[in-house]
PDB file of C-alpha atoms and ligand atoms in Angstrom:
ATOM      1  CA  UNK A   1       0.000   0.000   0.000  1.00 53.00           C
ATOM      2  CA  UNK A   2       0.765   3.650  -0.373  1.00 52.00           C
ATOM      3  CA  UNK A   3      -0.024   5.828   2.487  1.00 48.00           C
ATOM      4  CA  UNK A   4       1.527   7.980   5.418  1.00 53.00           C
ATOM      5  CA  UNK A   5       2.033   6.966   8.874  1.00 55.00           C
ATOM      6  CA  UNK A   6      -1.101   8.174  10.746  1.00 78.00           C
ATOM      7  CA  UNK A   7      -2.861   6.554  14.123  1.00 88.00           C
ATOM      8  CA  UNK A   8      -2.230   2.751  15.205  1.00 94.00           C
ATOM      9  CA  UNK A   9      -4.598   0.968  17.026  1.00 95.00           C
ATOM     10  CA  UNK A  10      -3.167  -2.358  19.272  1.00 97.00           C
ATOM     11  CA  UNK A  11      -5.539  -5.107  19.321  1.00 98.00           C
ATOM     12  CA  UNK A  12      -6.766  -7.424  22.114  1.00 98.00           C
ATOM     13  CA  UNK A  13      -5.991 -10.957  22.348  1.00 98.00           C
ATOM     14  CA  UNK A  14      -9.923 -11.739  21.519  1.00 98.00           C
ATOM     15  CA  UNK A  15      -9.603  -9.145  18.221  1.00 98.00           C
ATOM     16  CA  UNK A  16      -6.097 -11.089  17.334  1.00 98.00           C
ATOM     17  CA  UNK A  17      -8.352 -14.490  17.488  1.00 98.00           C
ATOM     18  CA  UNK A  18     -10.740 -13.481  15.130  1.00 98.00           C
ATOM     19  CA  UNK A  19      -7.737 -12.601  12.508  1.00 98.00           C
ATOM     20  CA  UNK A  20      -6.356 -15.126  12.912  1.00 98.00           C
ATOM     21  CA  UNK A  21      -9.596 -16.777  11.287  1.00 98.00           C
ATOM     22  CA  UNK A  22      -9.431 -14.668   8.249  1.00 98.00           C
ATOM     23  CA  UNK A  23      -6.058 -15.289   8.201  1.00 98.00           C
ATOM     24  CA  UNK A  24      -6.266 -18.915   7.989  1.00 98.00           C
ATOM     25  CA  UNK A  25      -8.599 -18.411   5.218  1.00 98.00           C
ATOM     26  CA  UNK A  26      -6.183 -15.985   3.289  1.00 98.00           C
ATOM     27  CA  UNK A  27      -3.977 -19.267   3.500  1.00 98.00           C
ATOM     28  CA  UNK A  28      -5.987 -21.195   1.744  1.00 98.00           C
ATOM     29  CA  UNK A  29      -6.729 -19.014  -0.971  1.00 98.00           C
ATOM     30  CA  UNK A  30      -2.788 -19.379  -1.677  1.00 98.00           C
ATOM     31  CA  UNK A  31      -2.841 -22.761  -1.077  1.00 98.00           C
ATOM     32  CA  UNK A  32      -5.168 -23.618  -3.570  1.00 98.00           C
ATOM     33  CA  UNK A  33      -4.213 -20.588  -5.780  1.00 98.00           C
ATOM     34  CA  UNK A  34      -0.453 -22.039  -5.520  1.00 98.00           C
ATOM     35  CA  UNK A  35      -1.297 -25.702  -6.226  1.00 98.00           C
ATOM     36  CA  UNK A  36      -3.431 -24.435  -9.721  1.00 98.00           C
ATOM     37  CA  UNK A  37      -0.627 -22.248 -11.110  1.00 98.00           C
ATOM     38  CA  UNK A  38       0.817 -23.857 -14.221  1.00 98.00           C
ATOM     39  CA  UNK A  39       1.846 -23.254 -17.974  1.00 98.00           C
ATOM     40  CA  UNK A  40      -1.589 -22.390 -19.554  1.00 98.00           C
ATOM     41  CA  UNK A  41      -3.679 -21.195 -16.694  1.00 98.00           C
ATOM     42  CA  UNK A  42      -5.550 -18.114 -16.960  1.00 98.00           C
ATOM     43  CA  UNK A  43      -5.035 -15.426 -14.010  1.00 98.00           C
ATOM     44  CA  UNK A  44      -8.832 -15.339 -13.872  1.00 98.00           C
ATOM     45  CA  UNK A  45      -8.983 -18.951 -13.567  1.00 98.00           C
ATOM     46  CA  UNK A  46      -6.873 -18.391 -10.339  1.00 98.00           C
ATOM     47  CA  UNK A  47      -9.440 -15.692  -8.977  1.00 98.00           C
ATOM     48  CA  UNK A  48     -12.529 -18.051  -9.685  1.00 98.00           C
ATOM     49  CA  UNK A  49     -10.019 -20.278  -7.735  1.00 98.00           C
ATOM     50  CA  UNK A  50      -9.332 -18.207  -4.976  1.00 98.00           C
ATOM     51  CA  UNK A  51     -13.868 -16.632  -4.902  1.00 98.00           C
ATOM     52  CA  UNK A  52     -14.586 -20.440  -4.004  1.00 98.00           C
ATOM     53  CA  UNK A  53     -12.692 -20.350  -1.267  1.00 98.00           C
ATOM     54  CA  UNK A  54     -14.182 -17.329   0.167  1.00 98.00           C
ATOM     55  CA  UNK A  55     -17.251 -18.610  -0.383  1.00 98.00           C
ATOM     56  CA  UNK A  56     -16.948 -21.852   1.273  1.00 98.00           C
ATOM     57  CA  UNK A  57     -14.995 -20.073   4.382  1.00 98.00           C
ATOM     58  CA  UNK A  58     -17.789 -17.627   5.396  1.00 97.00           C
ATOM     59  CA  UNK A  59     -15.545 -14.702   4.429  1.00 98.00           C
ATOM     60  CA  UNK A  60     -15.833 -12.022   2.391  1.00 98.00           C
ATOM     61  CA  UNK A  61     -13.206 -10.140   0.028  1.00 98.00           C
ATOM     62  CA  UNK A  62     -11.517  -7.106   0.995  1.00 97.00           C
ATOM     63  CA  UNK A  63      -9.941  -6.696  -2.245  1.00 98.00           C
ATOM     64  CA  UNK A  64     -13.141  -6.548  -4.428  1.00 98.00           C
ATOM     65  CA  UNK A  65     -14.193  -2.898  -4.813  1.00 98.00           C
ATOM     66  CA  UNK A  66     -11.853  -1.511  -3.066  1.00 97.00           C
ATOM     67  CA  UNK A  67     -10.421   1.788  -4.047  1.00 96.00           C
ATOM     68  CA  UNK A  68     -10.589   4.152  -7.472  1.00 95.00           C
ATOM     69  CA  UNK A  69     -11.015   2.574  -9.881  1.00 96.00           C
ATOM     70  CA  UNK A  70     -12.756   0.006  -7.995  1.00 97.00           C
ATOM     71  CA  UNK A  71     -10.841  -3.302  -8.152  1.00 98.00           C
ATOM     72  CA  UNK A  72     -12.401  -6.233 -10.099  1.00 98.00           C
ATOM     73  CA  UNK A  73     -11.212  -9.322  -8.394  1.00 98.00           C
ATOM     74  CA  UNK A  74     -10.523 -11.095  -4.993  1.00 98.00           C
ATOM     75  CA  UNK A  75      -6.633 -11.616  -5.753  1.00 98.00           C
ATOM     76  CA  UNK A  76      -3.931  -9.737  -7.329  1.00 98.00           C
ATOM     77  CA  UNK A  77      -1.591 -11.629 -10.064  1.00 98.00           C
ATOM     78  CA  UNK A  78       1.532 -10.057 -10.598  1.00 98.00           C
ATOM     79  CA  UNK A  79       3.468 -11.583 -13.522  1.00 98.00           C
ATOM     80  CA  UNK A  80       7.211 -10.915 -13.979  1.00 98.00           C
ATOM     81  CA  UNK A  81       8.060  -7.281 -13.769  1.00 98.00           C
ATOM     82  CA  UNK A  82       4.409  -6.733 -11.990  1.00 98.00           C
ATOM     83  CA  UNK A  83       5.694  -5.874  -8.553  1.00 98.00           C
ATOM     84  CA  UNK A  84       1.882  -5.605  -7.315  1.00 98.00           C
ATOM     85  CA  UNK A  85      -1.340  -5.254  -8.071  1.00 98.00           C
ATOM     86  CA  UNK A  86      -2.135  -6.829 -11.145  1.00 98.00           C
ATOM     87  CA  UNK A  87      -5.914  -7.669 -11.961  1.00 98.00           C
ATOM     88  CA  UNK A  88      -6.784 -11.156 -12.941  1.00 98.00           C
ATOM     89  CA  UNK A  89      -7.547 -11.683 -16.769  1.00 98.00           C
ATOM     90  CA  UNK A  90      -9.106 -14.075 -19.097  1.00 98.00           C
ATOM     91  CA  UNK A  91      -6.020 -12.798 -21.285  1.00 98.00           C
ATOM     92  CA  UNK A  92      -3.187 -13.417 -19.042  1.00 98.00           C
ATOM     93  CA  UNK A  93      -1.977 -16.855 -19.376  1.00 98.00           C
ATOM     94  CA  UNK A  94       0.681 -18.065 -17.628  1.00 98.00           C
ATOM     95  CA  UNK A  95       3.646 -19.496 -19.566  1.00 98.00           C
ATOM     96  CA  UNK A  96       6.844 -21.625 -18.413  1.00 98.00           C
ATOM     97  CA  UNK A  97       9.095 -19.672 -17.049  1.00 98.00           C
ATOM     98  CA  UNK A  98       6.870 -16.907 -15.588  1.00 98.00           C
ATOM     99  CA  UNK A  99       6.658 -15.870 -11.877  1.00 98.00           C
ATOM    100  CA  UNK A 100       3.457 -14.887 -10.639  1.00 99.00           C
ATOM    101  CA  UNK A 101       2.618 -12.717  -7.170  1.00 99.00           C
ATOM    102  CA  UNK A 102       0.124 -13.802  -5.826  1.00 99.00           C
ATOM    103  CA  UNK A 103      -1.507 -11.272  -2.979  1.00 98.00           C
ATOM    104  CA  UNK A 104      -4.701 -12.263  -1.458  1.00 98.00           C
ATOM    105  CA  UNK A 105      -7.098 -10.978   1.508  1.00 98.00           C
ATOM    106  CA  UNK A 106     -10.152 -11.599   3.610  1.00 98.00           C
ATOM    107  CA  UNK A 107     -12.731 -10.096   6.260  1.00 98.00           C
ATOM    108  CA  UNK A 108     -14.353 -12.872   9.190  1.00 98.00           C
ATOM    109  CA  UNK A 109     -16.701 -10.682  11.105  1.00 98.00           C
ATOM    110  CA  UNK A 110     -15.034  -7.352  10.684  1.00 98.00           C
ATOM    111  CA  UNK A 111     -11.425  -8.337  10.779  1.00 98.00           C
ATOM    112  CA  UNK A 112      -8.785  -7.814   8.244  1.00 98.00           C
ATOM    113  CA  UNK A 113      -5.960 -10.537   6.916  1.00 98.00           C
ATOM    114  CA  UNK A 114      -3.528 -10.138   4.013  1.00 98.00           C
ATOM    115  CA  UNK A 115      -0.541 -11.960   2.365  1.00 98.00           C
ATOM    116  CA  UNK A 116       1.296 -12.399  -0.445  1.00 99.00           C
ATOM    117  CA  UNK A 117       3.527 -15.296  -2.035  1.00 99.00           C
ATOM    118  CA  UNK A 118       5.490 -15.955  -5.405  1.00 99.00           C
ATOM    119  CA  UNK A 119       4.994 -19.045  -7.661  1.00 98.00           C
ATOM    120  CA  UNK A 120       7.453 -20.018 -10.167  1.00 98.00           C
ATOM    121  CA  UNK A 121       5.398 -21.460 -12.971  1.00 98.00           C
ATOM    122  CA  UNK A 122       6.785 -24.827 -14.624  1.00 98.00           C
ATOM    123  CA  UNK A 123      10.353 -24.605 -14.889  1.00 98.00           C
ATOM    124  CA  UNK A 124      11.740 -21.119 -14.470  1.00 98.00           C
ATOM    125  CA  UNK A 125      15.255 -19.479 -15.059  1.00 98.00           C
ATOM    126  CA  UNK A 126      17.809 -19.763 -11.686  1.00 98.00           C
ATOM    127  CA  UNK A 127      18.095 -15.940 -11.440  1.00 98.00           C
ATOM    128  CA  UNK A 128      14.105 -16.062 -11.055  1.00 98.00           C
ATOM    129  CA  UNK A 129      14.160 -18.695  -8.630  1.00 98.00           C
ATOM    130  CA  UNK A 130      16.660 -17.028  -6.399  1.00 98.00           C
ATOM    131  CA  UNK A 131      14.362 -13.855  -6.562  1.00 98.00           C
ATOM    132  CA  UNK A 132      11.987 -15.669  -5.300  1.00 98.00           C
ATOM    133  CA  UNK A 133      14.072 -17.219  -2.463  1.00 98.00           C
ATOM    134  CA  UNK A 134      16.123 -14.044  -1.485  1.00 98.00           C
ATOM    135  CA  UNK A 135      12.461 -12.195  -1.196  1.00 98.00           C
ATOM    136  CA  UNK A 136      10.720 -14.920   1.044  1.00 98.00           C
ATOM    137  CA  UNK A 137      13.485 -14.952   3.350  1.00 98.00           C
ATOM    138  CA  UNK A 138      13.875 -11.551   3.582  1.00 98.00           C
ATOM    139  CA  UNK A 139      10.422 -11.365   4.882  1.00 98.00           C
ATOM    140  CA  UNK A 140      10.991 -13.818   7.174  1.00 98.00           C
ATOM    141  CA  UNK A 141      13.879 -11.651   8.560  1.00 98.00           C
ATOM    142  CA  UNK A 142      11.386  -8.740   8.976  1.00 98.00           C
ATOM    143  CA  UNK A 143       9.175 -10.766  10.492  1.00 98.00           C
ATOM    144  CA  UNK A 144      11.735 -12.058  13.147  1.00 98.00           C
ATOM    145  CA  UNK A 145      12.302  -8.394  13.992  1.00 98.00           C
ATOM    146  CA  UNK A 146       8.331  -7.948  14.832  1.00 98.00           C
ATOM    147  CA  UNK A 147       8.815  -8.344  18.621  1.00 98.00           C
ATOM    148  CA  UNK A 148       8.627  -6.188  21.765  1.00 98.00           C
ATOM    149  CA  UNK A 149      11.382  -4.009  22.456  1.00 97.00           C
ATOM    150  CA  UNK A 150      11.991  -3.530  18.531  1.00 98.00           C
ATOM    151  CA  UNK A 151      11.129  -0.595  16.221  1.00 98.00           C
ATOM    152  CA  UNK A 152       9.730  -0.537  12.488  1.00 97.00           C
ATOM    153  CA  UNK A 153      13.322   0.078  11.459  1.00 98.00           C
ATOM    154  CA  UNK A 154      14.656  -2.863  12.890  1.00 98.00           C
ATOM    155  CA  UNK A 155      12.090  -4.543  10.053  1.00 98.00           C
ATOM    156  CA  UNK A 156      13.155  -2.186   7.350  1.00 98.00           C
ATOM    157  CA  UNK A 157      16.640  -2.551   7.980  1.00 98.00           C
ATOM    158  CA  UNK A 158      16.473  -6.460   8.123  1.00 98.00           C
ATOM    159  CA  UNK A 159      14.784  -6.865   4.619  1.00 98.00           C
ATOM    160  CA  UNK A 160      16.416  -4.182   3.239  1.00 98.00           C
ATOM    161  CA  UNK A 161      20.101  -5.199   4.163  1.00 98.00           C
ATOM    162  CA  UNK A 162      19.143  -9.128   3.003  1.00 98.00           C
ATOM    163  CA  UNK A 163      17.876  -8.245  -0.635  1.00 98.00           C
ATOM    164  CA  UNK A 164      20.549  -5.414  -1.578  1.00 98.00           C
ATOM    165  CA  UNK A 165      23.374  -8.110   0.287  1.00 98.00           C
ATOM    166  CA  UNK A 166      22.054 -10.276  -2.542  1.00 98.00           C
ATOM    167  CA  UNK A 167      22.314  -7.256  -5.363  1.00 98.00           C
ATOM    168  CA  UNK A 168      18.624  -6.493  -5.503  1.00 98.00           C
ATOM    169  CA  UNK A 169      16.669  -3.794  -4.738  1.00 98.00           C
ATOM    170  CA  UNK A 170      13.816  -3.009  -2.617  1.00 98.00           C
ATOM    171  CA  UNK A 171      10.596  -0.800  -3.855  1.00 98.00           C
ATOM    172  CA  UNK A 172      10.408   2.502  -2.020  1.00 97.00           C
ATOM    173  CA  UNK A 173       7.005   3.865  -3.189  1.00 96.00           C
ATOM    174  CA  UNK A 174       5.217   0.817  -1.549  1.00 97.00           C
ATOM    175  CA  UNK A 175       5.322  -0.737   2.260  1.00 97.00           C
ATOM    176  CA  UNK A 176       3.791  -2.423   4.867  1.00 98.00           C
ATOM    177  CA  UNK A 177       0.488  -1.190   6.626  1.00 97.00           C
ATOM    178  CA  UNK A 178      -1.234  -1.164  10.039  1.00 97.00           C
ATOM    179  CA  UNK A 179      -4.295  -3.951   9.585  1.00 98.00           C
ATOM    180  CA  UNK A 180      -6.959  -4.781  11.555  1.00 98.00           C
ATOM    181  CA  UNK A 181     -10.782  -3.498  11.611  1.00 97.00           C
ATOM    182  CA  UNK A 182      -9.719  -2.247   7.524  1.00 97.00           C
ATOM    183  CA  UNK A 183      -7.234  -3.974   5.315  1.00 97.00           C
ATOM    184  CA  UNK A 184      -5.120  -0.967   5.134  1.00 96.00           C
ATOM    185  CA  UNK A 185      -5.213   1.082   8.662  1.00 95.00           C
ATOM    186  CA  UNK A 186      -3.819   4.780   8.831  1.00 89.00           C
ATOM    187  CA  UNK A 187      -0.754   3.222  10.824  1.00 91.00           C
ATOM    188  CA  UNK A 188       1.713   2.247  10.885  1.00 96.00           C
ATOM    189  CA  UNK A 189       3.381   2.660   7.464  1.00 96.00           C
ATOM    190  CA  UNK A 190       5.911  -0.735   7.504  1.00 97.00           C
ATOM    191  CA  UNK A 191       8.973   0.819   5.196  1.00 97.00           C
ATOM    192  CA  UNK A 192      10.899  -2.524   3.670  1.00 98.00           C
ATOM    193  CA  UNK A 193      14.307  -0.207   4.607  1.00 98.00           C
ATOM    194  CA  UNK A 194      15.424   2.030   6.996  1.00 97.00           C
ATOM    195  CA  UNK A 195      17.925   2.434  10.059  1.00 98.00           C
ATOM    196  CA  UNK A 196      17.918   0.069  12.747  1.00 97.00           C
ATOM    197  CA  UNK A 197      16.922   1.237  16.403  1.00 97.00           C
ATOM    198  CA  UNK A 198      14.748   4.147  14.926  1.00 97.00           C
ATOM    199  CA  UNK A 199      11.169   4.564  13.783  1.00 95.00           C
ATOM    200  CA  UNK A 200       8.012   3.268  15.807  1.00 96.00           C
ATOM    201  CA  UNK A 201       8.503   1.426  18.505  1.00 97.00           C
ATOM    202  CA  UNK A 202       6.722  -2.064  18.437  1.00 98.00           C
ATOM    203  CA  UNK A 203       4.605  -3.398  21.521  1.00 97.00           C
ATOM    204  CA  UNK A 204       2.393  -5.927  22.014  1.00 98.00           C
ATOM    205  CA  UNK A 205      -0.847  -5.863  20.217  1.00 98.00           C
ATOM    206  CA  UNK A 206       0.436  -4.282  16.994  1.00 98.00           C
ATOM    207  CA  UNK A 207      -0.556  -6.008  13.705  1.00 98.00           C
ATOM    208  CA  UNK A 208       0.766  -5.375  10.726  1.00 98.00           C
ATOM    209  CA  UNK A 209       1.273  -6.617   7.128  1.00 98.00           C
ATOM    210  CA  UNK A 210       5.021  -7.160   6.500  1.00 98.00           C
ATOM    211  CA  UNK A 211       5.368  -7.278   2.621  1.00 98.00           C
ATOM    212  CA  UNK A 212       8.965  -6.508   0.478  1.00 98.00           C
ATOM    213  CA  UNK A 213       8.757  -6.259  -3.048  1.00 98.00           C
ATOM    214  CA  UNK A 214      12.264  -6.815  -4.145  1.00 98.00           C
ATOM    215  CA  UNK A 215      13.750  -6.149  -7.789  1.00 98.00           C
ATOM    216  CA  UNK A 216      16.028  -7.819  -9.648  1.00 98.00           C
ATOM    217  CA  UNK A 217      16.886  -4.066 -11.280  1.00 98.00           C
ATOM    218  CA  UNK A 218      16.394  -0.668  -9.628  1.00 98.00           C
ATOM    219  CA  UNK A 219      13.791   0.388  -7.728  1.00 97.00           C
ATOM    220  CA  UNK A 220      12.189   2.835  -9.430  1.00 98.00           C
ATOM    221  CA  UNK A 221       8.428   1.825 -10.341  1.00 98.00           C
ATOM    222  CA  UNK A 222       5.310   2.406 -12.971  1.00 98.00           C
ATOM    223  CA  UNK A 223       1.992   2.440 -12.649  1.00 98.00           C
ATOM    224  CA  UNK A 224      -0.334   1.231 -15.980  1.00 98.00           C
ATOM    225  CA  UNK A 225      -2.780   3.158 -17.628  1.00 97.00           C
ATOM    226  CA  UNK A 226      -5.279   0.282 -15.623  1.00 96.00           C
ATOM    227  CA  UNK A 227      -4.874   2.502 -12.701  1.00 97.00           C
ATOM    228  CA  UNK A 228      -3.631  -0.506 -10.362  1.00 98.00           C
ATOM    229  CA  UNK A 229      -1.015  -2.517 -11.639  1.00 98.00           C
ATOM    230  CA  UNK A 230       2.505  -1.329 -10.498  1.00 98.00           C
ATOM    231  CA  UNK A 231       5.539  -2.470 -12.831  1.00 98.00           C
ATOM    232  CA  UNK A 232       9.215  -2.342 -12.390  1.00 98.00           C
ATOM    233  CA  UNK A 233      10.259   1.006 -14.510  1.00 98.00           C
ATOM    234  CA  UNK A 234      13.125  -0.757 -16.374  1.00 98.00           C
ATOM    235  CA  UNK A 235      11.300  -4.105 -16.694  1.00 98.00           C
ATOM    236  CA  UNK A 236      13.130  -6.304 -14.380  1.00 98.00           C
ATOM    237  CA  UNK A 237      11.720  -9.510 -12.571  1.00 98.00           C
ATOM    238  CA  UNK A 238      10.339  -8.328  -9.377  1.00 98.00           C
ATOM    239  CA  UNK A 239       8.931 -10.779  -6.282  1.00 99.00           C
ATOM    240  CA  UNK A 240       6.895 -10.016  -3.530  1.00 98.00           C
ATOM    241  CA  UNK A 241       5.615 -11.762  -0.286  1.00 99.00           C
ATOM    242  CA  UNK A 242       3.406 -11.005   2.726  1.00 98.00           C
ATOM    243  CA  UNK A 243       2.306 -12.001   6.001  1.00 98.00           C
ATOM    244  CA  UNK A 244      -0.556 -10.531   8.436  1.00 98.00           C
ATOM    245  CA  UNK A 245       1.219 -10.644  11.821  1.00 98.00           C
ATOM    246  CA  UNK A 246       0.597 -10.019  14.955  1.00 98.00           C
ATOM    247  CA  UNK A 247       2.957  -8.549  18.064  1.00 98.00           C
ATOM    248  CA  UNK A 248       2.521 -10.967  21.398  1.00 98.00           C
ATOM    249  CA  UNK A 249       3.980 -10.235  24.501  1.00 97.00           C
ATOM    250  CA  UNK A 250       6.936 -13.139  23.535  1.00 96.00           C
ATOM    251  CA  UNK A 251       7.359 -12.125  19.681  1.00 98.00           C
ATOM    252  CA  UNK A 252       5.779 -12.151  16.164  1.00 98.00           C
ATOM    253  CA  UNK A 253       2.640 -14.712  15.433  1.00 98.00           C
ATOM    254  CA  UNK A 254       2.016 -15.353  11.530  1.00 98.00           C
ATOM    255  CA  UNK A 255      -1.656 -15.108  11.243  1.00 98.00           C
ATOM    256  CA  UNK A 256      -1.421 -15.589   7.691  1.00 98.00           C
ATOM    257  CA  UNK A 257      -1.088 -19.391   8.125  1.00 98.00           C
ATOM    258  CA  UNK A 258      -3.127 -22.576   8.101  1.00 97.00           C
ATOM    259  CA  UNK A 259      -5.445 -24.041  11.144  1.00 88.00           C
TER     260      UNK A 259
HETATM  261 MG1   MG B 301      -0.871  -5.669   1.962  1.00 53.01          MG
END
């Protein structure tokens, strides 16, 4: 998301419990997204995919009309040098050799969950593949930051310092976001870089989506004349994963994960 640092809300144990519902529902929608990407399937095929599941969890979309223009689908698809935000299409087929983002969201009874994961599809080139790797861990590393007595930078600094270590670079115009009774609260903004020991600090009760978007190139991105999809500016590969989680008193709880 785009947005300014503005008011964060902490959460009660009882309001963490009920994300972590929709979040176990957002990871099923990759689950079965995941298991259906291959050479020839359509990205709408993968949102039909991804509405069932919805449908059969009691939960509704968060991504489906959301913002201007309103968006059209209950996932994003991000193919290649899509960093984010790319709408499902009868058109876009996937081919061998692609990656494809995946970012997908749901509401139980008010509450917010989000994440994000990238699939190779078929066989796909070693440089892609180690995209891929380099940007899950370095979410990981952001998300082992996410603990009491830690600030946002701490997060930034650990994803940024793990993808440009590995010669990539990390997207500046897009972050992290505050999440709970909306998919994208007011705070905090979650920066994927920035200075250790400064920045908000993080206490129990905070939730937040973690989510780098790492390029192969620079970091400079495009938006398309769709109005949503954001592409890399000089066309490199670019990956991108998320979790919803959550701050306990003892560290960082993925909500974003299966029952
Ligand atoms: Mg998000």
């Amino acid at each position: 998301m785009k947005a300014p640092a503005g008011v964060v809300t902490l959460k009660t144990p009882e309001q963490i419990a009920i994300m972590r519902r929709a979040g176990r529902v957002v990871a099923e929608m990759l689950r079965a997204t995941r298991e259906a990407v291959r050479p020839g399937i359509s990205t709408a095929e993968l949102d039909a995919i991804a509405t069932k599941v919805l449908a059969r969890s009691g939960a509704r979309s968060n991504f489906l009309h959301y913002g201007q223009p309103p968006y059209p689908a209950v996932i994003c698809t991000s193919v290649n040098d899509e960093i984010v935000h790319g709408i499902p299409t009868k058109k876009r087929v996937l081919r061998e050799g692609d990656i494809v983002g995946i970012d997908a969201g749901a509401i139980i009874d008010g509450w917010h969950a989000d994440a994000a994961i990238t699939v190779p599809v078929g066989r796909v080139s070693p440089e892609a593949a180690r995209l891929i790797e380099v940007t899950e861990q370095a979410l990981r590393a952001g998300i082992a930051q996410t603990r009491p007595g830690k600030r946002l930078g701490d997060v930034g600094a650990a994803i940024q310092s793990l993808a440009e270590s590995s010669g990539y670079s990390v997207v500046r115009q897009y972050g992290g976001h505050g999440i709970g009774r909306q998919m994208h609260e007011d705070g905090p903004f979650v920066p994927n870089w920035g200075d250790a020991d400064r920045g908000l600090p993080i206490r129990e009760g905070l939730t937040v989506a973690i989510e780098p978007m790492i390029n192969i190139g620079g970091w400079d991105t495009r938006l398309l004349p769709d109005g949503w999809t954001v592409v890399t500016a000089d066309g490199s590969l670019s990956a991108h994963f998320e979790h919803t989680v959550a701050v306990l008193r003892d560290g960082p709880e993925i909500l974003t994960v299966p029952g």
